[in-house]
Tab-separated table of C-alpha atoms in Angstrom:
chain	number	residue	atom	x	y	z
A	1290	MET	CA	11.981	-4.880	12.920
A	1291	ASN	CA	11.153	-3.689	16.426
A	1292	GLU	CA	10.236	-5.076	19.789
A	1293	PRO	CA	8.541	-8.538	18.572
A	1294	SER	CA	6.554	-7.773	22.496
A	1295	LYS	CA	4.152	-5.188	21.153
A	1296	PRO	CA	0.517	-6.040	20.320
A	1297	VAL	CA	0.227	-5.065	16.759
A	1298	ASP	CA	2.571	-6.159	14.079
A	1299	CYS	CA	1.876	-3.345	11.603
A	1300	ILE	CA	-0.179	-0.444	11.992
A	1301	VAL	CA	-1.380	1.073	8.531
A	1302	CYS	CA	-2.127	4.376	8.123
A	1303	GLY	CA	-3.390	7.102	5.335
A	1304	THR	CA	-5.806	6.140	2.772
A	1305	CYS	CA	-8.751	4.005	2.736
A	1306	VAL	CA	-11.218	4.060	0.189
A	1307	ALA	CA	-14.328	2.360	-0.816
A	1308	ASP	CA	-13.758	1.233	-4.679
A	1309	ILE	CA	-16.637	0.229	-7.156
A	1310	LEU	CA	-15.856	-2.466	-9.201
A	1311	VAL	CA	-16.846	-2.033	-12.956
A	1312	ARG	CA	-15.830	-4.288	-15.605
A	1313	PRO	CA	-15.164	-5.486	-18.257
A	1314	VAL	CA	-14.557	-2.384	-19.728
A	1315	PRO	CA	-12.847	-1.760	-23.425
A	1316	LEU	CA	-10.429	0.806	-22.106
A	1317	SER	CA	-8.011	0.420	-25.263
A	1318	ALA	CA	-10.359	2.880	-27.335
A	1319	ALA	CA	-12.171	6.340	-25.796
A	1320	LEU	CA	-15.532	5.020	-24.548
A	1321	GLY	CA	-17.554	8.356	-25.455
A	1322	GLY	CA	-20.509	9.885	-24.525
A	1323	GLY	CA	-24.283	8.559	-25.058
A	1324	ARG	CA	-23.255	4.831	-24.541
A	1325	LEU	CA	-24.657	1.483	-22.845
A	1326	PHE	CA	-22.653	-0.735	-22.782
A	1327	HIS	CA	-23.061	-4.635	-20.241
A	1328	VAL	CA	-21.304	-5.396	-17.514
A	1329	GLU	CA	-20.647	-8.040	-14.939
A	1330	PRO	CA	-22.126	-7.559	-11.618
A	1331	ILE	CA	-20.946	-4.827	-9.993
A	1332	ASP	CA	-18.728	-5.244	-7.477
A	1333	VAL	CA	-18.315	-2.830	-3.712
A	1334	THR	CA	-15.268	-3.527	-1.764
A	1335	THR	CA	-12.583	-1.239	-0.328
A	1336	GLY	CA	-9.317	-0.297	-2.051
A	1337	GLY	CA	-6.504	2.137	-0.822
A	1338	ILE	CA	-3.518	1.358	1.330
A	1339	VAL	CA	-4.983	0.901	4.830
A	1340	CYS	CA	-7.328	-1.540	3.357
A	1341	ASN	CA	-5.607	-3.166	0.681
A	1342	THR	CA	-2.112	-3.868	2.797
A	1343	GLY	CA	-3.842	-4.176	5.860
A	1344	ILE	CA	-5.976	-6.927	4.685
A	1345	ALA	CA	-2.835	-8.644	2.939
A	1346	MET	CA	-0.979	-8.635	5.902
A	1347	ARG	CA	-3.772	-10.246	7.923
A	1348	ARG	CA	-4.562	-12.733	6.083
A	1349	LEU	CA	-1.052	-13.902	5.720
A	1350	GLY	CA	-1.491	-13.319	9.852
A	1351	MET	CA	-0.395	-10.338	10.794
A	1352	LYS	CA	-2.154	-7.989	14.280
A	1353	VAL	CA	-3.291	-5.390	12.272
A	1354	ALA	CA	-4.340	-2.111	12.626
A	1355	ALA	CA	-6.216	0.863	10.103
A	1356	SER	CA	-5.533	4.396	10.887
A	1357	SER	CA	-7.424	7.140	8.601
A	1358	VAL	CA	-10.051	9.750	7.901
A	1359	VAL	CA	-13.198	8.850	6.672
A	1360	GLY	CA	-16.560	10.080	5.713
A	1361	SER	CA	-19.608	10.169	8.195
A	1362	ASP	CA	-21.319	8.310	5.487
A	1363	LEU	CA	-22.216	5.082	4.711
A	1364	TRP	CA	-19.069	5.047	2.768
A	1365	GLY	CA	-16.899	4.997	5.674
A	1366	GLU	CA	-19.216	3.189	8.181
A	1367	PHE	CA	-18.923	0.463	4.862
A	1368	VAL	CA	-14.926	0.419	6.036
A	1369	ARG	CA	-15.002	0.379	9.133
A	1370	SER	CA	-16.732	-3.213	8.956
A	1371	ARG	CA	-15.103	-4.429	6.271
A	1372	LEU	CA	-12.117	-4.390	8.423
A	1373	ALA	CA	-13.309	-5.065	11.604
A	1374	ALA	CA	-14.955	-8.373	9.461
A	1375	GLU	CA	-11.210	-8.922	8.643
A	1376	GLY	CA	-10.063	-8.689	12.272
A	1377	ILE	CA	-8.268	-5.867	12.122
A	1378	GLU	CA	-8.422	-3.216	14.564
A	1379	THR	CA	-10.091	-0.263	13.422
A	1380	GLY	CA	-10.133	2.555	17.464
A	1381	ALA	CA	-7.488	4.406	15.356
A	1382	ILE	CA	-9.559	5.592	12.105
A	1383	GLU	CA	-11.478	9.268	12.817
A	1384	SER	CA	-14.464	10.307	11.535
A	1385	HIS	CA	-14.701	13.954	9.414
A	1386	GLU	CA	-18.231	16.161	9.520
A	1387	LYS	CA	-17.685	17.706	6.530
A	1388	LEU	CA	-15.497	15.284	3.833
A	1389	ALA	CA	-16.915	12.561	2.373
A	1390	THR	CA	-14.863	8.882	2.472
A	1391	SER	CA	-12.421	8.356	-0.045
A	1392	THR	CA	-14.617	6.913	-3.208
A	1393	THR	CA	-12.746	5.213	-6.036
A	1394	ALA	CA	-14.923	3.794	-9.412
A	1395	VAL	CA	-12.369	0.968	-11.089
A	1396	LEU	CA	-12.867	0.473	-14.996
A	1397	ILE	CA	-11.383	-3.146	-15.196
A	1398	ASP	CA	-10.871	-4.210	-19.045
A	1399	PRO	CA	-10.711	-7.838	-19.540
A	1400	GLY	CA	-7.182	-8.575	-19.520
A	1401	GLY	CA	-7.031	-6.576	-15.904
A	1402	GLU	CA	-5.697	-3.452	-17.144
A	1403	ARG	CA	-7.777	-0.269	-13.784
A	1404	THR	CA	-8.416	3.358	-15.332
A	1405	PHE	CA	-9.683	5.012	-11.609
A	1406	ALA	CA	-11.800	7.732	-10.809
A	1407	HIS	CA	-10.933	8.758	-7.950
A	1408	HIS	CA	-12.193	11.476	-5.268
A	1409	VAL	CA	-9.183	11.787	-2.284
A	1410	GLY	CA	-12.524	12.875	0.157
A	1411	ALA	CA	-11.463	12.516	4.466
A	1412	PRO	CA	-7.639	11.316	3.911
A	1413	GLN	CA	-7.121	14.876	2.653
A	1414	ALA	CA	-7.006	16.071	6.075
A	1415	LEU	CA	-5.060	13.812	7.142
A	1416	ASP	CA	-2.126	15.807	8.972
A	1417	VAL	CA	0.617	16.166	11.550
A	1418	GLY	CA	-1.888	16.751	13.753
A	1419	PHE	CA	-3.735	13.291	13.526
A	1420	ILE	CA	-0.592	11.526	13.256
A	1421	ARG	CA	0.293	13.352	17.374
A	1422	ARG	CA	-3.264	12.773	18.057
A	1423	MET	CA	-2.049	9.048	16.903
A	1424	LYS	CA	1.207	8.527	18.995
A	1425	PRO	CA	-0.681	5.949	21.714
A	1426	GLN	CA	-1.522	3.764	18.683
A	1427	PHE	CA	2.187	3.965	16.787
A	1428	GLU	CA	4.185	3.273	20.689
A	1429	ARG	CA	1.503	-0.268	20.803
A	1430	SER	CA	3.254	-1.313	16.740
A	1431	ARG	CA	6.425	-2.958	15.721
A	1432	VAL	CA	5.766	-1.395	12.350
A	1433	ALA	CA	3.831	1.814	10.985
A	1434	LEU	CA	3.181	2.219	6.640
A	1435	VAL	CA	2.008	5.574	5.982
A	1436	GLY	CA	0.979	5.819	2.009
A	1437	TYR	CA	0.137	7.083	-0.089
A	1438	PHE	CA	2.866	9.739	-0.552
A	1439	GLY	CA	0.982	11.765	-3.477
A	1440	LEU	CA	-2.455	11.368	-1.974
A	1441	LEU	CA	-2.470	13.397	0.990
A	1442	PRO	CA	-1.462	16.986	1.129
A	1443	ALA	CA	-2.321	17.913	4.033
A	1444	LEU	CA	0.459	15.505	5.424
A	1445	GLU	CA	2.913	15.641	2.765
A	1446	PRO	CA	4.877	19.618	3.230
A	1447	ALA	CA	4.733	17.873	6.714
A	1448	MET	CA	6.432	14.540	5.984
A	1449	ALA	CA	9.503	14.991	7.678
A	1450	GLU	CA	7.967	15.922	11.119
A	1451	ALA	CA	5.264	12.977	11.043
A	1452	LEU	CA	8.258	10.651	10.239
A	1453	GLY	CA	9.646	11.582	12.854
A	1454	ALA	CA	7.241	11.886	15.320
A	1455	ILE	CA	6.111	8.347	14.288
A	1456	LYS	CA	9.894	6.911	14.036
A	1457	ALA	CA	9.890	8.422	18.254
A	1458	SER	CA	7.583	6.475	19.023
A	1459	GLY	CA	9.219	3.246	18.547
A	1460	CYS	CA	8.371	2.221	14.953
A	1461	THR	CA	10.063	1.103	11.961
A	1462	VAL	CA	8.456	3.173	9.565
A	1463	VAL	CA	7.716	2.210	5.789
A	1464	LEU	CA	7.117	4.638	3.327
A	1465	GLU	CA	4.465	3.977	0.026
A	1466	THR	CA	3.317	5.907	-2.873
A	1467	GLY	CA	0.094	6.637	-5.248
A	1468	GLY	CA	-0.901	8.739	-7.699
A	1469	SER	CA	2.046	10.428	-9.176
A	1470	GLY	CA	3.903	9.840	-6.237
A	1471	GLY	CA	4.573	13.724	-5.423
A	1472	THR	CA	7.667	15.568	-5.819
A	1473	LEU	CA	11.035	14.756	-5.181
A	1474	ALA	CA	11.183	17.884	-2.831
A	1475	GLU	CA	8.727	16.795	-0.545
A	1476	LEU	CA	10.200	13.604	-0.087
A	1477	SER	CA	13.630	13.940	-0.276
A	1478	PRO	CA	13.716	16.005	3.656
A	1479	ALA	CA	11.665	12.885	4.781
A	1480	LEU	CA	13.973	10.163	3.278
A	1481	PRO	CA	16.221	9.973	6.355
A	1482	ALA	CA	12.766	8.621	8.385
A	1483	VAL	CA	12.215	6.122	6.121
A	1484	ASP	CA	13.459	2.916	6.896
A	1485	VAL	CA	12.001	0.535	3.866
A	1486	TYR	CA	10.688	3.058	0.440
A	1487	VAL	CA	10.039	0.960	-2.555
A	1488	PRO	CA	7.802	2.977	-4.932
A	1489	SER	CA	6.579	1.369	-8.529
A	1490	LEU	CA	9.058	2.741	-11.351
A	1491	ASP	CA	6.017	5.132	-12.972
A	1492	GLU	CA	6.234	6.955	-9.758
A	1493	ALA	CA	9.848	7.140	-9.164
A	1494	ILE	CA	10.296	8.193	-12.844
A	1495	HIS	CA	7.753	11.262	-12.166
A	1496	GLN	CA	9.828	11.568	-8.322
A	1497	THR	CA	13.550	11.649	-9.725
A	1498	GLY	CA	12.413	12.288	-13.703
A	1499	LEU	CA	15.427	9.494	-14.223
A	1500	GLN	CA	14.293	6.053	-16.171
A	1501	ASP	CA	16.977	3.779	-14.988
A	1502	PRO	CA	16.672	1.455	-12.069
A	1503	ARG	CA	19.362	1.648	-10.762
A	1504	GLY	CA	19.673	5.248	-10.686
A	1505	ILE	CA	16.741	6.096	-9.432
A	1506	ILE	CA	17.971	4.156	-5.863
A	1507	ALA	CA	21.221	6.448	-6.271
A	1508	CYS	CA	19.522	9.165	-6.595
A	1509	TYR	CA	17.008	7.935	-3.000
A	1510	ARG	CA	19.715	7.286	-2.000
A	1511	GLU	CA	22.282	11.096	-2.292
A	1512	HIS	CA	18.550	12.455	-0.735
A	1513	GLY	CA	19.383	10.631	2.921
A	1514	ALA	CA	17.872	7.084	2.362
A	1515	ALA	CA	19.705	4.505	4.607
A	1516	GLY	CA	17.615	2.375	4.698
A	1517	ILE	CA	16.266	-0.479	2.181
A	1518	VAL	CA	15.472	0.762	-1.697
A	1519	GLY	CA	14.015	-0.510	-4.184
A	1520	VAL	CA	11.350	-0.285	-7.409
A	1521	LYS	CA	8.588	-1.958	-8.775
A	1522	LEU	CA	8.828	-3.016	-12.021
A	1523	GLY	CA	5.366	-4.448	-12.894
A	1524	THR	CA	5.734	-7.906	-14.942
A	1525	ARG	CA	10.203	-7.568	-14.530
A	1526	GLY	CA	9.519	-8.056	-10.951
A	1527	VAL	CA	11.046	-5.805	-8.231
A	1528	LEU	CA	14.764	-4.333	-7.900
A	1529	LEU	CA	15.592	-3.889	-4.037
A	1530	SER	CA	18.671	-2.646	-2.390
A	1531	PRO	CA	19.140	-3.210	1.498
A	1532	SER	CA	22.039	-1.053	1.269
A	1533	ALA	CA	24.149	1.609	-0.448
A	1534	GLY	CA	25.534	-0.420	-3.605
A	1535	GLU	CA	23.830	-3.900	-3.172
A	1536	PHE	CA	21.042	-4.680	-4.875
A	1537	LEU	CA	18.643	-7.639	-5.202
A	1538	GLU	CA	16.586	-8.467	-7.904
A	1539	ILE	CA	13.420	-10.152	-6.986
A	1540	PRO	CA	10.857	-12.025	-10.395
A	1541	CYS	CA	7.909	-12.340	-10.068
A	1542	VAL	CA	5.832	-14.980	-9.666
A	1543	ALA	CA	3.236	-16.890	-11.662
A	1544	PRO	CA	0.238	-16.296	-10.547
A	1545	PRO	CA	-1.945	-19.202	-9.189
A	1546	GLY	CA	-4.745	-18.585	-11.976
A	1547	PRO	CA	-5.880	-16.394	-14.410
A	1548	VAL	CA	-5.061	-12.890	-14.053
A	1549	ALA	CA	-8.347	-10.931	-13.669
A	1550	ASP	CA	-7.684	-7.454	-11.934
A	1551	THR	CA	-4.520	-5.787	-11.120
A	1552	THR	CA	-5.378	-3.782	-8.747
A	1553	GLY	CA	-4.067	-3.541	-5.094
A	1554	ALA	CA	-0.764	-6.084	-7.000
A	1555	GLY	CA	1.701	-3.023	-6.007
A	1556	ASP	CA	0.315	-3.259	-2.150
A	1557	SER	CA	-0.125	-6.821	-1.726
A	1558	PHE	CA	3.742	-6.914	-2.558
A	1559	LEU	CA	4.268	-4.736	0.168
A	1560	ALA	CA	2.299	-6.454	2.635
A	1561	GLY	CA	4.069	-9.600	1.862
A	1562	LEU	CA	7.760	-8.156	2.072
A	1563	LEU	CA	6.343	-6.780	5.189
A	1564	THR	CA	5.705	-9.820	6.446
A	1565	GLY	CA	8.574	-11.513	5.403
A	1566	MET	CA	10.688	-8.937	7.492
A	1567	ILE	CA	8.542	-8.543	10.341
A	1568	ARG	CA	8.584	-12.713	10.562
A	1569	GLY	CA	12.362	-12.059	10.193
A	1570	LEU	CA	13.012	-13.762	6.921
A	1571	PRO	CA	16.131	-13.079	4.906
A	1572	LEU	CA	15.065	-9.818	2.789
A	1573	ARG	CA	15.314	-12.068	-0.889
A	1574	GLU	CA	13.222	-14.066	0.861
A	1575	ALA	CA	10.168	-11.429	1.903
A	1576	GLY	CA	10.690	-10.176	-1.569
A	1577	LEU	CA	9.636	-13.402	-2.560
A	1578	LEU	CA	6.920	-13.397	-0.296
A	1579	GLY	CA	5.985	-10.396	-1.772
A	1580	ALA	CA	6.094	-11.540	-5.476
A	1581	ALA	CA	3.716	-14.625	-4.657
A	1582	THR	CA	0.990	-11.968	-2.353
A	1583	ALA	CA	1.285	-9.961	-5.275
A	1584	ALA	CA	0.086	-13.328	-8.095
A	1585	CYS	CA	-2.697	-14.161	-5.895
A	1586	CYS	CA	-4.000	-10.932	-5.732
A	1587	VAL	CA	-4.356	-10.322	-9.284
A	1588	THR	CA	-6.776	-13.594	-9.922
A	1589	GLY	CA	-9.305	-11.728	-8.033
A	1590	ILE	CA	-11.583	-9.052	-8.609
A	1591	GLY	CA	-10.125	-5.767	-6.485
A	1592	ALA	CA	-7.162	-6.071	-4.449
A	1593	THR	CA	-8.148	-8.637	-1.333
A	1594	ALA	CA	-10.543	-11.148	-2.743
A	1595	GLY	CA	-6.942	-13.344	-4.567
A	1596	LEU	CA	-5.552	-13.143	-1.444
A	1597	LYS	CA	-4.078	-16.732	0.118
A	1598	SER	CA	-3.259	-17.619	3.903
A	1599	PHE	CA	0.721	-17.612	4.134
A	1600	GLU	CA	1.098	-21.397	4.209
A	1601	GLU	CA	-0.161	-21.169	0.841
A	1602	THR	CA	1.542	-18.360	-0.284
A	1603	ARG	CA	4.954	-19.163	0.755
A	1604	ARG	CA	4.741	-22.113	-1.411
A	1605	LEU	CA	3.715	-20.454	-3.925
A	1606	ALA	CA	6.955	-18.586	-3.308
A	1607	GLY	CA	9.157	-22.077	-3.302
A	1608	LEU	CA	9.728	-21.100	0.518
A	1609	GLY	CA	10.985	-23.735	3.050
A	1610	SER	CA	8.652	-23.987	6.117
């Protein structure tokens, strides 16, 4: 990873959300209209990659900055205050006068599966101009994580230009997907600038039209991906490829408690993976740290309540000191 002397380990740029958590909701059948059903106390927390991965990395001991666009509203102030309370820098978060803060109603069933009702809101204004305004912030950071590709409509047509500008600032560039995952047509010009790219299987299938994880990774390689590429496979773990033709199978780590909510598990995996890489761990160990971070995540309601310290997560991953 780049320049240990930089003051920020990772700047997380992209989607940040206020999440309204509703549990339990029976998702196995249609809810229908005109019903009333009882739920546990409704909670409000933060979501989106800026908050989910940013907070997870901070809990793992990293120095983190947040970069996004929120509305000039109550939800925007809530997001800023929650990030600041975690010790995350918020100076690179802009306020939009017309667009609302991004919000999501998260409906969670008794088994932890979830359905989202999402309003994109202010992050849709995040564009190349925003990236260029944030150049001084990127120059302070070793790693820049950008996401979600698939939910940033103003940025995706110019993603190659944006990531090129970030890379020129001296950052290791990481890209994460969300929603349907966006299109390969918009992704492929940006892939040569990406150092780490590990989408979920569903997002990768949507992008490539392929089902086999190794075939998917080969497709990304054919379109210019030269860094670490992988596919998150849910309960089957993660397949990582450090270089062309080389593969590492990262198994899931058993959660340290009952599964309460799978929200943010993919973002947490990425947080652990990047933390391990920044700390200089071999890629397999970094992947196991990612799997352990995801395992902690699913034991809490929302994306951050179950997260633990680096030492606790490292032990859960079975890694030495």
